[in-house]
Amino acid sequence: MIEIARLRDPSGAYRVDSCTSLATIEDSVFDRVVSNYVLMDLPDLEGAAEAFHRVLVPGGVAVVVFSHPCFPQGSARVEEAQGGERTVTYRWSFPYFERRRQVDPPWGHFRADFIWFHRPLSDYWKAFIRAGFRVTDFEEPRAGGDRAFPAADEKHATNSRTRPYSVAFKLEKPSDAR
Ligand SMILES: C[S@@+](CC[C@H](N)C(=O)[O-])C[C@H]1O[C@@H](n2cnc3c(N)ncnc32)[C@H](O)[C@@H]1O
């Protein structure tokens, strides 16, 4: 991935590091941190929240997007009635409040299991606050209105208009933070 990134933009600065520590990055150097679909894959959410806060300048902003923990898409069942009405059912095989390491079998072109970590939505919120962030926006992104989505087909387009796949937090490091 790093090789591909360098080929596409040789002027970029690339590092191999874990986002739960960001050990190669000094304190208070970035204006923005963006994390797309990563936090649910980390056993150490608190470490990542602290590292994002640490590397931001005071007044800096982190935008983090991750799988919606309330609506596990892997266990969603969609039924279509004759009139075209769709019912989506989410099945839970364990209590929502239980924190769990999950292993899902590979799908599509993937060859290895997917390992991820279920935790209730409130755990994320609390981890961000404990790290020193202020939550300045919260969104459940969806397609529609002024939000275009390059859906592969009508089924995916309908899904992205009607089902919450992810959550997005905008987090601010207060300007008087160190
Ligand atoms: C679901 S993928 C998302 C990839 C990409 N951000 C995107 O939007 O397509 C999750 C990514 O998180 C990476 N990842 C998992 N643990 C990590 C860690 N501790 N530090 C940095 N990246 C990690 C994985 O290697 C994987 O590439």
PDB file of N, CA and C in Angstrom, residues 72-175:
ATOM      1  N   PRO A  72     -25.163  -4.341  12.872  1.00  0.00           N
ATOM      2  CA  PRO A  72     -24.134  -5.172  12.236  1.00  0.00           C
ATOM      3  C   PRO A  72     -24.586  -5.642  10.856  1.00  0.00           C
ATOM      4  N   GLN A  73     -23.973  -5.081   9.810  1.00  0.00           N
ATOM      5  CA  GLN A  73     -24.436  -5.388   8.447  1.00  0.00           C
ATOM      6  C   GLN A  73     -24.223  -6.850   8.087  1.00  0.00           C
ATOM      7  N   GLY A  74     -23.196  -7.468   8.715  1.00  0.00           N
ATOM      8  CA  GLY A  74     -22.924  -8.873   8.407  1.00  0.00           C
ATOM      9  C   GLY A  74     -24.063  -9.786   8.822  1.00  0.00           C
ATOM     10  N   SER A  75     -24.903  -9.333   9.778  1.00  0.00           N
ATOM     11  CA  SER A  75     -26.002 -10.210  10.202  1.00  0.00           C
ATOM     12  C   SER A  75     -27.358  -9.556   9.921  1.00  0.00           C
ATOM     13  N   ALA A  76     -27.392  -8.719   8.879  1.00  0.00           N
ATOM     14  CA  ALA A  76     -28.672  -8.113   8.469  1.00  0.00           C
ATOM     15  C   ALA A  76     -29.378  -9.053   7.486  1.00  0.00           C
ATOM     16  N   ARG A  77     -30.669  -9.209   7.671  1.00  0.00           N
ATOM     17  CA  ARG A  77     -31.439 -10.014   6.704  1.00  0.00           C
ATOM     18  C   ARG A  77     -32.482  -9.109   6.059  1.00  0.00           C
ATOM     19  N   VAL A  78     -32.500  -9.102   4.749  1.00  0.00           N
ATOM     20  CA  VAL A  78     -33.448  -8.236   4.032  1.00  0.00           C
ATOM     21  C   VAL A  78     -34.506  -9.110   3.389  1.00  0.00           C
ATOM     22  N   GLU A  79     -35.769  -8.791   3.694  1.00  0.00           N
ATOM     23  CA  GLU A  79     -36.880  -9.525   3.060  1.00  0.00           C
ATOM     24  C   GLU A  79     -37.703  -8.540   2.249  1.00  0.00           C
ATOM     25  N   GLU A  80     -38.080  -8.988   1.087  1.00  0.00           N
ATOM     26  CA  GLU A  80     -38.848  -8.109   0.206  1.00  0.00           C
ATOM     27  C   GLU A  80     -40.248  -8.675   0.035  1.00  0.00           C
ATOM     28  N   ALA A  81     -41.258  -7.893   0.444  1.00  0.00           N
ATOM     29  CA  ALA A  81     -42.641  -8.353   0.283  1.00  0.00           C
ATOM     30  C   ALA A  81     -43.075  -8.109  -1.160  1.00  0.00           C
ATOM     31  N   GLN A  82     -44.207  -8.681  -1.534  1.00  0.00           N
ATOM     32  CA  GLN A  82     -44.647  -8.596  -2.938  1.00  0.00           C
ATOM     33  C   GLN A  82     -44.860  -7.163  -3.413  1.00  0.00           C
ATOM     34  N   GLY A  83     -45.398  -6.314  -2.515  1.00  0.00           N
ATOM     35  CA  GLY A  83     -45.647  -4.924  -2.889  1.00  0.00           C
ATOM     36  C   GLY A  83     -44.364  -4.108  -3.010  1.00  0.00           C
ATOM     37  N   GLY A  84     -43.221  -4.728  -2.795  1.00  0.00           N
ATOM     38  CA  GLY A  84     -41.945  -4.026  -2.905  1.00  0.00           C
ATOM     39  C   GLY A  84     -41.445  -3.512  -1.566  1.00  0.00           C
ATOM     40  N   GLU A  85     -42.235  -3.692  -0.499  1.00  0.00           N
ATOM     41  CA  GLU A  85     -41.805  -3.198   0.818  1.00  0.00           C
ATOM     42  C   GLU A  85     -40.668  -4.072   1.353  1.00  0.00           C
ATOM     43  N   ARG A  86     -39.638  -3.408   1.895  1.00  0.00           N
ATOM     44  CA  ARG A  86     -38.482  -4.161   2.377  1.00  0.00           C
ATOM     45  C   ARG A  86     -38.422  -4.140   3.893  1.00  0.00           C
ATOM     46  N   THR A  87     -38.095  -5.284   4.474  1.00  0.00           N
ATOM     47  CA  THR A  87     -37.904  -5.368   5.915  1.00  0.00           C
ATOM     48  C   THR A  87     -36.457  -5.763   6.181  1.00  0.00           C
ATOM     49  N   VAL A  88     -35.793  -5.013   7.038  1.00  0.00           N
ATOM     50  CA  VAL A  88     -34.411  -5.349   7.398  1.00  0.00           C
ATOM     51  C   VAL A  88     -34.404  -5.781   8.855  1.00  0.00           C
ATOM     52  N   THR A  89     -33.841  -6.961   9.113  1.00  0.00           N
ATOM     53  CA  THR A  89     -33.765  -7.472  10.480  1.00  0.00           C
ATOM     54  C   THR A  89     -32.299  -7.666  10.845  1.00  0.00           C
ATOM     55  N   TYR A  90     -31.921  -7.136  12.000  1.00  0.00           N
ATOM     56  CA  TYR A  90     -30.559  -7.338  12.484  1.00  0.00           C
ATOM     57  C   TYR A  90     -30.608  -8.375  13.593  1.00  0.00           C
ATOM     58  N   ARG A  91     -29.848  -9.442  13.440  1.00  0.00           N
ATOM     59  CA  ARG A  91     -29.870 -10.509  14.445  1.00  0.00           C
ATOM     60  C   ARG A  91     -28.657 -10.391  15.359  1.00  0.00           C
ATOM     61  N   TRP A  92     -28.870 -10.559  16.650  1.00  0.00           N
ATOM     62  CA  TRP A  92     -27.784 -10.486  17.625  1.00  0.00           C
ATOM     63  C   TRP A  92     -27.613 -11.855  18.263  1.00  0.00           C
ATOM     64  N   SER A  93     -26.411 -12.394  18.225  1.00  0.00           N
ATOM     65  CA  SER A  93     -26.178 -13.695  18.860  1.00  0.00           C
ATOM     66  C   SER A  93     -25.541 -13.510  20.238  1.00  0.00           C
ATOM     67  N   PHE A  94     -25.354 -12.246  20.645  1.00  0.00           N
ATOM     68  CA  PHE A  94     -24.774 -11.964  21.969  1.00  0.00           C
ATOM     69  C   PHE A  94     -25.308 -10.607  22.419  1.00  0.00           C
ATOM     70  N   PRO A  95     -25.205 -10.308  23.731  1.00  0.00           N
ATOM     71  CA  PRO A  95     -25.747  -9.029  24.205  1.00  0.00           C
ATOM     72  C   PRO A  95     -25.005  -7.834  23.606  1.00  0.00           C
ATOM     73  N   TYR A  96     -25.762  -6.827  23.157  1.00  0.00           N
ATOM     74  CA  TYR A  96     -25.176  -5.632  22.545  1.00  0.00           C
ATOM     75  C   TYR A  96     -24.122  -4.988  23.451  1.00  0.00           C
ATOM     76  N   PHE A  97     -24.355  -5.022  24.766  1.00  0.00           N
ATOM     77  CA  PHE A  97     -23.443  -4.328  25.683  1.00  0.00           C
ATOM     78  C   PHE A  97     -22.158  -5.101  25.966  1.00  0.00           C
ATOM     79  N   GLU A  98     -22.078  -6.338  25.464  1.00  0.00           N
ATOM     80  CA  GLU A  98     -20.898  -7.150  25.714  1.00  0.00           C
ATOM     81  C   GLU A  98     -19.790  -6.770  24.731  1.00  0.00           C
ATOM     82  N   ARG A  99     -18.603  -6.466  25.247  1.00  0.00           N
ATOM     83  CA  ARG A  99     -17.471  -6.161  24.365  1.00  0.00           C
ATOM     84  C   ARG A  99     -16.883  -7.484  23.892  1.00  0.00           C
ATOM     85  N   ARG A 100     -16.700  -7.596  22.579  1.00  0.00           N
ATOM     86  CA  ARG A 100     -16.266  -8.901  22.063  1.00  0.00           C
ATOM     87  C   ARG A 100     -15.317  -8.792  20.896  1.00  0.00           C
ATOM     88  N   ARG A 101     -14.363  -9.716  20.860  1.00  0.00           N
ATOM     89  CA  ARG A 101     -13.530  -9.890  19.664  1.00  0.00           C
ATOM     90  C   ARG A 101     -14.316 -10.786  18.722  1.00  0.00           C
ATOM     91  N   GLN A 102     -14.507 -10.345  17.500  1.00  0.00           N
ATOM     92  CA  GLN A 102     -15.313 -11.080  16.538  1.00  0.00           C
ATOM     93  C   GLN A 102     -14.432 -11.583  15.396  1.00  0.00           C
ATOM     94  N   VAL A 103     -14.727 -12.760  14.919  1.00  0.00           N
ATOM     95  CA  VAL A 103     -14.013 -13.300  13.754  1.00  0.00           C
ATOM     96  C   VAL A 103     -15.057 -13.672  12.705  1.00  0.00           C
ATOM     97  N   ASP A 104     -14.995 -12.981  11.562  1.00  0.00           N
ATOM     98  CA  ASP A 104     -15.923 -13.266  10.452  1.00  0.00           C
ATOM     99  C   ASP A 104     -15.159 -13.954   9.326  1.00  0.00           C
ATOM    100  N   PRO A 105     -15.780 -14.905   8.658  1.00  0.00           N
ATOM    101  CA  PRO A 105     -15.104 -15.566   7.541  1.00  0.00           C
ATOM    102  C   PRO A 105     -14.904 -14.612   6.371  1.00  0.00           C
ATOM    103  N   PRO A 106     -13.899 -14.895   5.528  1.00  0.00           N
ATOM    104  CA  PRO A 106     -13.659 -14.010   4.374  1.00  0.00           C
ATOM    105  C   PRO A 106     -14.813 -14.029   3.387  1.00  0.00           C
ATOM    106  N   TRP A 107     -15.029 -12.901   2.707  1.00  0.00           N
ATOM    107  CA  TRP A 107     -16.034 -12.845   1.649  1.00  0.00           C
ATOM    108  C   TRP A 107     -15.388 -12.225   0.411  1.00  0.00           C
ATOM    109  N   GLY A 108     -16.069 -12.357  -0.720  1.00  0.00           N
ATOM    110  CA  GLY A 108     -15.565 -11.771  -1.974  1.00  0.00           C
ATOM    111  C   GLY A 108     -14.168 -12.286  -2.307  1.00  0.00           C
ATOM    112  N   HIS A 109     -13.257 -11.385  -2.663  1.00  0.00           N
ATOM    113  CA  HIS A 109     -11.915 -11.790  -3.070  1.00  0.00           C
ATOM    114  C   HIS A 109     -10.977 -11.987  -1.888  1.00  0.00           C
ATOM    115  N   PHE A 110     -11.465 -11.767  -0.649  1.00  0.00           N
ATOM    116  CA  PHE A 110     -10.579 -11.870   0.515  1.00  0.00           C
ATOM    117  C   PHE A 110     -10.273 -13.333   0.832  1.00  0.00           C
ATOM    118  N   ARG A 111      -9.114 -13.572   1.445  1.00  0.00           N
ATOM    119  CA  ARG A 111      -8.695 -14.945   1.744  1.00  0.00           C
ATOM    120  C   ARG A 111      -8.574 -15.203   3.250  1.00  0.00           C
ATOM    121  N   ALA A 112      -8.436 -14.149   4.049  1.00  0.00           N
ATOM    122  CA  ALA A 112      -8.225 -14.326   5.490  1.00  0.00           C
ATOM    123  C   ALA A 112      -9.472 -13.910   6.266  1.00  0.00           C
ATOM    124  N   ASP A 113      -9.596 -14.442   7.487  1.00  0.00           N
ATOM    125  CA  ASP A 113     -10.704 -14.039   8.362  1.00  0.00           C
ATOM    126  C   ASP A 113     -10.637 -12.537   8.648  1.00  0.00           C
ATOM    127  N   PHE A 114     -11.796 -11.953   8.956  1.00  0.00           N
ATOM    128  CA  PHE A 114     -11.850 -10.562   9.412  1.00  0.00           C
ATOM    129  C   PHE A 114     -11.934 -10.572  10.933  1.00  0.00           C
ATOM    130  N   ILE A 115     -10.996  -9.900  11.570  1.00  0.00           N
ATOM    131  CA  ILE A 115     -11.028  -9.799  13.036  1.00  0.00           C
ATOM    132  C   ILE A 115     -11.397  -8.375  13.393  1.00  0.00           C
ATOM    133  N   TRP A 116     -12.424  -8.216  14.207  1.00  0.00           N
ATOM    134  CA  TRP A 116     -12.839  -6.876  14.612  1.00  0.00           C
ATOM    135  C   TRP A 116     -13.382  -6.935  16.028  1.00  0.00           C
ATOM    136  N   PHE A 117     -13.699  -5.784  16.597  1.00  0.00           N
ATOM    137  CA  PHE A 117     -14.033  -5.713  18.017  1.00  0.00           C
ATOM    138  C   PHE A 117     -15.359  -4.985  18.191  1.00  0.00           C
ATOM    139  N   HIS A 118     -16.349  -5.730  18.683  1.00  0.00           N
ATOM    140  CA  HIS A 118     -17.621  -5.069  18.965  1.00  0.00           C
ATOM    141  C   HIS A 118     -17.529  -4.365  20.312  1.00  0.00           C
ATOM    142  N   ARG A 119     -18.024  -3.140  20.360  1.00  0.00           N
ATOM    143  CA  ARG A 119     -18.194  -2.419  21.630  1.00  0.00           C
ATOM    144  C   ARG A 119     -19.393  -1.507  21.445  1.00  0.00           C
ATOM    145  N   PRO A 120     -20.150  -1.237  22.541  1.00  0.00           N
ATOM    146  CA  PRO A 120     -21.305  -0.361  22.370  1.00  0.00           C
ATOM    147  C   PRO A 120     -20.891   1.047  21.950  1.00  0.00           C
ATOM    148  N   LEU A 121     -21.793   1.742  21.293  1.00  0.00           N
ATOM    149  CA  LEU A 121     -21.509   3.077  20.775  1.00  0.00           C
ATOM    150  C   LEU A 121     -21.003   4.011  21.880  1.00  0.00           C
ATOM    151  N   SER A 122     -21.567   3.858  23.079  1.00  0.00           N
ATOM    152  CA  SER A 122     -21.175   4.746  24.186  1.00  0.00           C
ATOM    153  C   SER A 122     -19.693   4.579  24.537  1.00  0.00           C
ATOM    154  N   ASP A 123     -19.112   3.399  24.307  1.00  0.00           N
ATOM    155  CA  ASP A 123     -17.683   3.205  24.589  1.00  0.00           C
ATOM    156  C   ASP A 123     -16.832   4.152  23.743  1.00  0.00           C
ATOM    157  N   TYR A 124     -17.231   4.331  22.467  1.00  0.00           N
ATOM    158  CA  TYR A 124     -16.476   5.221  21.590  1.00  0.00           C
ATOM    159  C   TYR A 124     -16.549   6.651  22.123  1.00  0.00           C
ATOM    160  N   TRP A 125     -17.791   7.079  22.385  1.00  0.00           N
ATOM    161  CA  TRP A 125     -18.004   8.449  22.862  1.00  0.00           C
ATOM    162  C   TRP A 125     -17.143   8.705  24.098  1.00  0.00           C
ATOM    163  N   LYS A 126     -17.194   7.744  25.053  1.00  0.00           N
ATOM    164  CA  LYS A 126     -16.457   7.936  26.311  1.00  0.00           C
ATOM    165  C   LYS A 126     -14.947   7.929  26.080  1.00  0.00           C
ATOM    166  N   ALA A 127     -14.469   7.089  25.172  1.00  0.00           N
ATOM    167  CA  ALA A 127     -13.018   7.046  24.887  1.00  0.00           C
ATOM    168  C   ALA A 127     -12.552   8.385  24.318  1.00  0.00           C
ATOM    169  N   PHE A 128     -13.364   9.010  23.447  1.00  0.00           N
ATOM    170  CA  PHE A 128     -12.975  10.300  22.849  1.00  0.00           C
ATOM    171  C   PHE A 128     -12.931  11.386  23.937  1.00  0.00           C
ATOM    172  N   ILE A 129     -13.939  11.382  24.795  1.00  0.00           N
ATOM    173  CA  ILE A 129     -13.983  12.394  25.862  1.00  0.00           C
ATOM    174  C   ILE A 129     -12.813  12.194  26.830  1.00  0.00           C
ATOM    175  N   ARG A 130     -12.566  10.933  27.199  1.00  0.00           N
ATOM    176  CA  ARG A 130     -11.465  10.649  28.141  1.00  0.00           C
ATOM    177  C   ARG A 130     -10.123  11.068  27.566  1.00  0.00           C
ATOM    178  N   ALA A 131      -9.977  10.964  26.240  1.00  0.00           N
ATOM    179  CA  ALA A 131      -8.704  11.355  25.607  1.00  0.00           C
ATOM    180  C   ALA A 131      -8.529  12.872  25.599  1.00  0.00           C
ATOM    181  N   GLY A 132      -9.603  13.614  25.878  1.00  0.00           N
ATOM    182  CA  GLY A 132      -9.499  15.080  25.937  1.00  0.00           C
ATOM    183  C   GLY A 132     -10.233  15.799  24.822  1.00  0.00           C
ATOM    184  N   PHE A 133     -10.942  15.038  23.943  1.00  0.00           N
ATOM    185  CA  PHE A 133     -11.654  15.662  22.829  1.00  0.00           C
ATOM    186  C   PHE A 133     -12.999  16.248  23.272  1.00  0.00           C
ATOM    187  N   ARG A 134     -13.462  17.236  22.491  1.00  0.00           N
ATOM    188  CA  ARG A 134     -14.857  17.657  22.539  1.00  0.00           C
ATOM    189  C   ARG A 134     -15.523  17.086  21.299  1.00  0.00           C
ATOM    190  N   VAL A 135     -16.711  16.497  21.464  1.00  0.00           N
ATOM    191  CA  VAL A 135     -17.449  16.004  20.290  1.00  0.00           C
ATOM    192  C   VAL A 135     -18.203  17.192  19.705  1.00  0.00           C
ATOM    193  N   THR A 136     -17.841  17.591  18.471  1.00  0.00           N
ATOM    194  CA  THR A 136     -18.475  18.787  17.897  1.00  0.00           C
ATOM    195  C   THR A 136     -19.466  18.440  16.793  1.00  0.00           C
ATOM    196  N   ASP A 137     -19.479  17.191  16.349  1.00  0.00           N
ATOM    197  CA  ASP A 137     -20.528  16.763  15.413  1.00  0.00           C
ATOM    198  C   ASP A 137     -20.587  15.248  15.430  1.00  0.00           C
ATOM    199  N   PHE A 138     -21.748  14.734  15.058  1.00  0.00           N
ATOM    200  CA  PHE A 138     -21.970  13.293  15.054  1.00  0.00           C
ATOM    201  C   PHE A 138     -22.946  13.011  13.925  1.00  0.00           C
ATOM    202  N   GLU A 139     -22.618  12.044  13.082  1.00  0.00           N
ATOM    203  CA  GLU A 139     -23.456  11.810  11.906  1.00  0.00           C
ATOM    204  C   GLU A 139     -23.551  10.325  11.618  1.00  0.00           C
ATOM    205  N   GLU A 140     -24.702   9.914  11.092  1.00  0.00           N
ATOM    206  CA  GLU A 140     -24.857   8.562  10.553  1.00  0.00           C
ATOM    207  C   GLU A 140     -24.961   8.743   9.033  1.00  0.00           C
ATOM    208  N   PRO A 141     -23.832   8.667   8.334  1.00  0.00           N
ATOM    209  CA  PRO A 141     -23.830   9.033   6.911  1.00  0.00           C
ATOM    210  C   PRO A 141     -24.774   8.161   6.086  1.00  0.00           C
ATOM    211  N   ARG A 142     -25.409   8.791   5.126  1.00  0.00           N
ATOM    212  CA  ARG A 142     -26.321   8.076   4.224  1.00  0.00           C
ATOM    213  C   ARG A 142     -26.292   8.780   2.875  1.00  0.00           C
ATOM    214  N   ALA A 143     -26.672   8.037   1.841  1.00  0.00           N
ATOM    215  CA  ALA A 143     -26.773   8.651   0.523  1.00  0.00           C
ATOM    216  C   ALA A 143     -28.127   9.348   0.416  1.00  0.00           C
ATOM    217  N   GLY A 144     -28.230  10.258  -0.544  1.00  0.00           N
ATOM    218  CA  GLY A 144     -29.504  10.959  -0.745  1.00  0.00           C
ATOM    219  C   GLY A 144     -29.315  12.446  -0.600  1.00  0.00           C
ATOM    220  N   GLY A 145     -30.304  13.201  -1.070  1.00  0.00           N
ATOM    221  CA  GLY A 145     -30.204  14.655  -1.014  1.00  0.00           C
ATOM    222  C   GLY A 145     -28.986  15.102  -1.802  1.00  0.00           C
ATOM    223  N   ASP A 146     -28.132  15.902  -1.156  1.00  0.00           N
ATOM    224  CA  ASP A 146     -26.961  16.402  -1.870  1.00  0.00           C
ATOM    225  C   ASP A 146     -25.776  15.444  -1.741  1.00  0.00           C
ATOM    226  N   ARG A 147     -26.010  14.259  -1.198  1.00  0.00           N
ATOM    227  CA  ARG A 147     -24.917  13.302  -1.028  1.00  0.00           C
ATOM    228  C   ARG A 147     -24.991  12.216  -2.087  1.00  0.00           C
ATOM    229  N   ALA A 148     -24.152  12.323  -3.075  1.00  0.00           N
ATOM    230  CA  ALA A 148     -24.126  11.325  -4.140  1.00  0.00           C
ATOM    231  C   ALA A 148     -23.420  10.082  -3.611  1.00  0.00           C
ATOM    232  N   PHE A 149     -23.730   8.942  -4.137  1.00  0.00           N
ATOM    233  CA  PHE A 149     -23.063   7.707  -3.749  1.00  0.00           C
ATOM    234  C   PHE A 149     -22.940   6.826  -4.987  1.00  0.00           C
ATOM    235  N   PRO A 150     -21.722   6.459  -5.365  1.00  0.00           N
ATOM    236  CA  PRO A 150     -21.566   5.669  -6.602  1.00  0.00           C
ATOM    237  C   PRO A 150     -21.919   4.205  -6.366  1.00  0.00           C
ATOM    238  N   ALA A 151     -23.206   3.927  -6.170  1.00  0.00           N
ATOM    239  CA  ALA A 151     -23.636   2.559  -5.871  1.00  0.00           C
ATOM    240  C   ALA A 151     -23.462   1.665  -7.094  1.00  0.00           C
ATOM    241  N   ALA A 152     -23.089   0.400  -6.832  1.00  0.00           N
ATOM    242  CA  ALA A 152     -22.872  -0.550  -7.925  1.00  0.00           C
ATOM    243  C   ALA A 152     -24.186  -0.862  -8.639  1.00  0.00           C
ATOM    244  N   ASP A 153     -25.283  -0.901  -7.893  1.00  0.00           N
ATOM    245  CA  ASP A 153     -26.577  -1.223  -8.500  1.00  0.00           C
ATOM    246  C   ASP A 153     -27.690  -0.625  -7.626  1.00  0.00           C
ATOM    247  N   GLU A 154     -28.923  -0.826  -8.067  1.00  0.00           N
ATOM    248  CA  GLU A 154     -30.070  -0.220  -7.370  1.00  0.00           C
ATOM    249  C   GLU A 154     -30.206  -0.754  -5.939  1.00  0.00           C
ATOM    250  N   LYS A 155     -29.874  -2.049  -5.750  1.00  0.00           N
ATOM    251  CA  LYS A 155     -29.980  -2.639  -4.409  1.00  0.00           C
ATOM    252  C   LYS A 155     -29.034  -1.915  -3.435  1.00  0.00           C
ATOM    253  N   HIS A 156     -27.795  -1.704  -3.871  1.00  0.00           N
ATOM    254  CA  HIS A 156     -26.838  -1.020  -2.994  1.00  0.00           C
ATOM    255  C   HIS A 156     -27.243   0.443  -2.785  1.00  0.00           C
ATOM    256  N   ALA A 157     -27.790   1.061  -3.820  1.00  0.00           N
ATOM    257  CA  ALA A 157     -28.222   2.460  -3.689  1.00  0.00           C
ATOM    258  C   ALA A 157     -29.346   2.559  -2.655  1.00  0.00           C
ATOM    259  N   THR A 158     -30.305   1.617  -2.710  1.00  0.00           N
ATOM    260  CA  THR A 158     -31.402   1.620  -1.734  1.00  0.00           C
ATOM    261  C   THR A 158     -30.859   1.384  -0.332  1.00  0.00           C
ATOM    262  N   ASN A 159     -29.943   0.424  -0.202  1.00  0.00           N
ATOM    263  CA  ASN A 159     -29.352   0.151   1.115  1.00  0.00           C
ATOM    264  C   ASN A 159     -28.726   1.409   1.711  1.00  0.00           C
ATOM    265  N   SER A 160     -27.950   2.122   0.894  1.00  0.00           N
ATOM    266  CA  SER A 160     -27.220   3.263   1.452  1.00  0.00           C
ATOM    267  C   SER A 160     -28.132   4.456   1.730  1.00  0.00           C
ATOM    268  N   ARG A 161     -29.340   4.421   1.166  1.00  0.00           N
ATOM    269  CA  ARG A 161     -30.311   5.478   1.493  1.00  0.00           C
ATOM    270  C   ARG A 161     -31.090   5.140   2.753  1.00  0.00           C
ATOM    271  N   THR A 162     -31.182   3.854   3.098  1.00  0.00           N
ATOM    272  CA  THR A 162     -32.142   3.441   4.119  1.00  0.00           C
ATOM    273  C   THR A 162     -31.530   2.749   5.330  1.00  0.00           C
ATOM    274  N   ARG A 163     -30.250   2.390   5.268  1.00  0.00           N
ATOM    275  CA  ARG A 163     -29.656   1.638   6.391  1.00  0.00           C
ATOM    276  C   ARG A 163     -28.409   2.329   6.903  1.00  0.00           C
ATOM    277  N   PRO A 164     -28.249   2.400   8.246  1.00  0.00           N
ATOM    278  CA  PRO A 164     -27.043   3.048   8.790  1.00  0.00           C
ATOM    279  C   PRO A 164     -25.854   2.092   8.788  1.00  0.00           C
ATOM    280  N   TYR A 165     -24.892   2.349   7.926  1.00  0.00           N
ATOM    281  CA  TYR A 165     -23.698   1.498   7.847  1.00  0.00           C
ATOM    282  C   TYR A 165     -22.608   1.959   8.813  1.00  0.00           C
ATOM    283  N   SER A 166     -22.531   3.274   8.991  1.00  0.00           N
ATOM    284  CA  SER A 166     -21.396   3.793   9.746  1.00  0.00           C
ATOM    285  C   SER A 166     -21.808   4.955  10.638  1.00  0.00           C
ATOM    286  N   VAL A 167     -20.904   5.301  11.538  1.00  0.00           N
ATOM    287  CA  VAL A 167     -21.070   6.527  12.319  1.00  0.00           C
ATOM    288  C   VAL A 167     -19.838   7.389  12.088  1.00  0.00           C
ATOM    289  N   ALA A 168     -20.030   8.696  12.170  1.00  0.00           N
ATOM    290  CA  ALA A 168     -18.926   9.635  11.972  1.00  0.00           C
ATOM    291  C   ALA A 168     -18.924  10.626  13.126  1.00  0.00           C
ATOM    292  N   PHE A 169     -17.770  10.799  13.742  1.00  0.00           N
ATOM    293  CA  PHE A 169     -17.609  11.787  14.807  1.00  0.00           C
ATOM    294  C   PHE A 169     -16.660  12.882  14.314  1.00  0.00           C
ATOM    295  N   LYS A 170     -17.013  14.113  14.652  1.00  0.00           N
ATOM    296  CA  LYS A 170     -16.053  15.214  14.502  1.00  0.00           C
ATOM    297  C   LYS A 170     -15.597  15.569  15.906  1.00  0.00           C
ATOM    298  N   LEU A 171     -14.283  15.514  16.119  1.00  0.00           N
ATOM    299  CA  LEU A 171     -13.716  15.685  17.459  1.00  0.00           C
ATOM    300  C   LEU A 171     -12.748  16.857  17.448  1.00  0.00           C
ATOM    301  N   GLU A 172     -12.862  17.703  18.436  1.00  0.00           N
ATOM    302  CA  GLU A 172     -11.961  18.858  18.483  1.00  0.00           C
ATOM    303  C   GLU A 172     -11.071  18.792  19.708  1.00  0.00           C
ATOM    304  N   LYS A 173      -9.789  19.032  19.484  1.00  0.00           N
ATOM    305  CA  LYS A 173      -8.873  19.179  20.621  1.00  0.00           C
ATOM    306  C   LYS A 173      -8.993  20.630  21.081  1.00  0.00           C
ATOM    307  N   PRO A 174      -9.449  20.885  22.301  1.00  0.00           N
ATOM    308  CA  PRO A 174      -9.687  22.265  22.717  1.00  0.00           C
ATOM    309  C   PRO A 174      -8.449  23.145  22.516  1.00  0.00           C
ATOM    310  N   SER A 175      -8.682  24.421  22.186  1.00  0.00           N
ATOM    311  CA  SER A 175      -7.551  25.293  21.854  1.00  0.00           C
ATOM    312  C   SER A 175      -6.682  25.575  23.074  1.00  0.00           C
TER     313      SER A 175
END
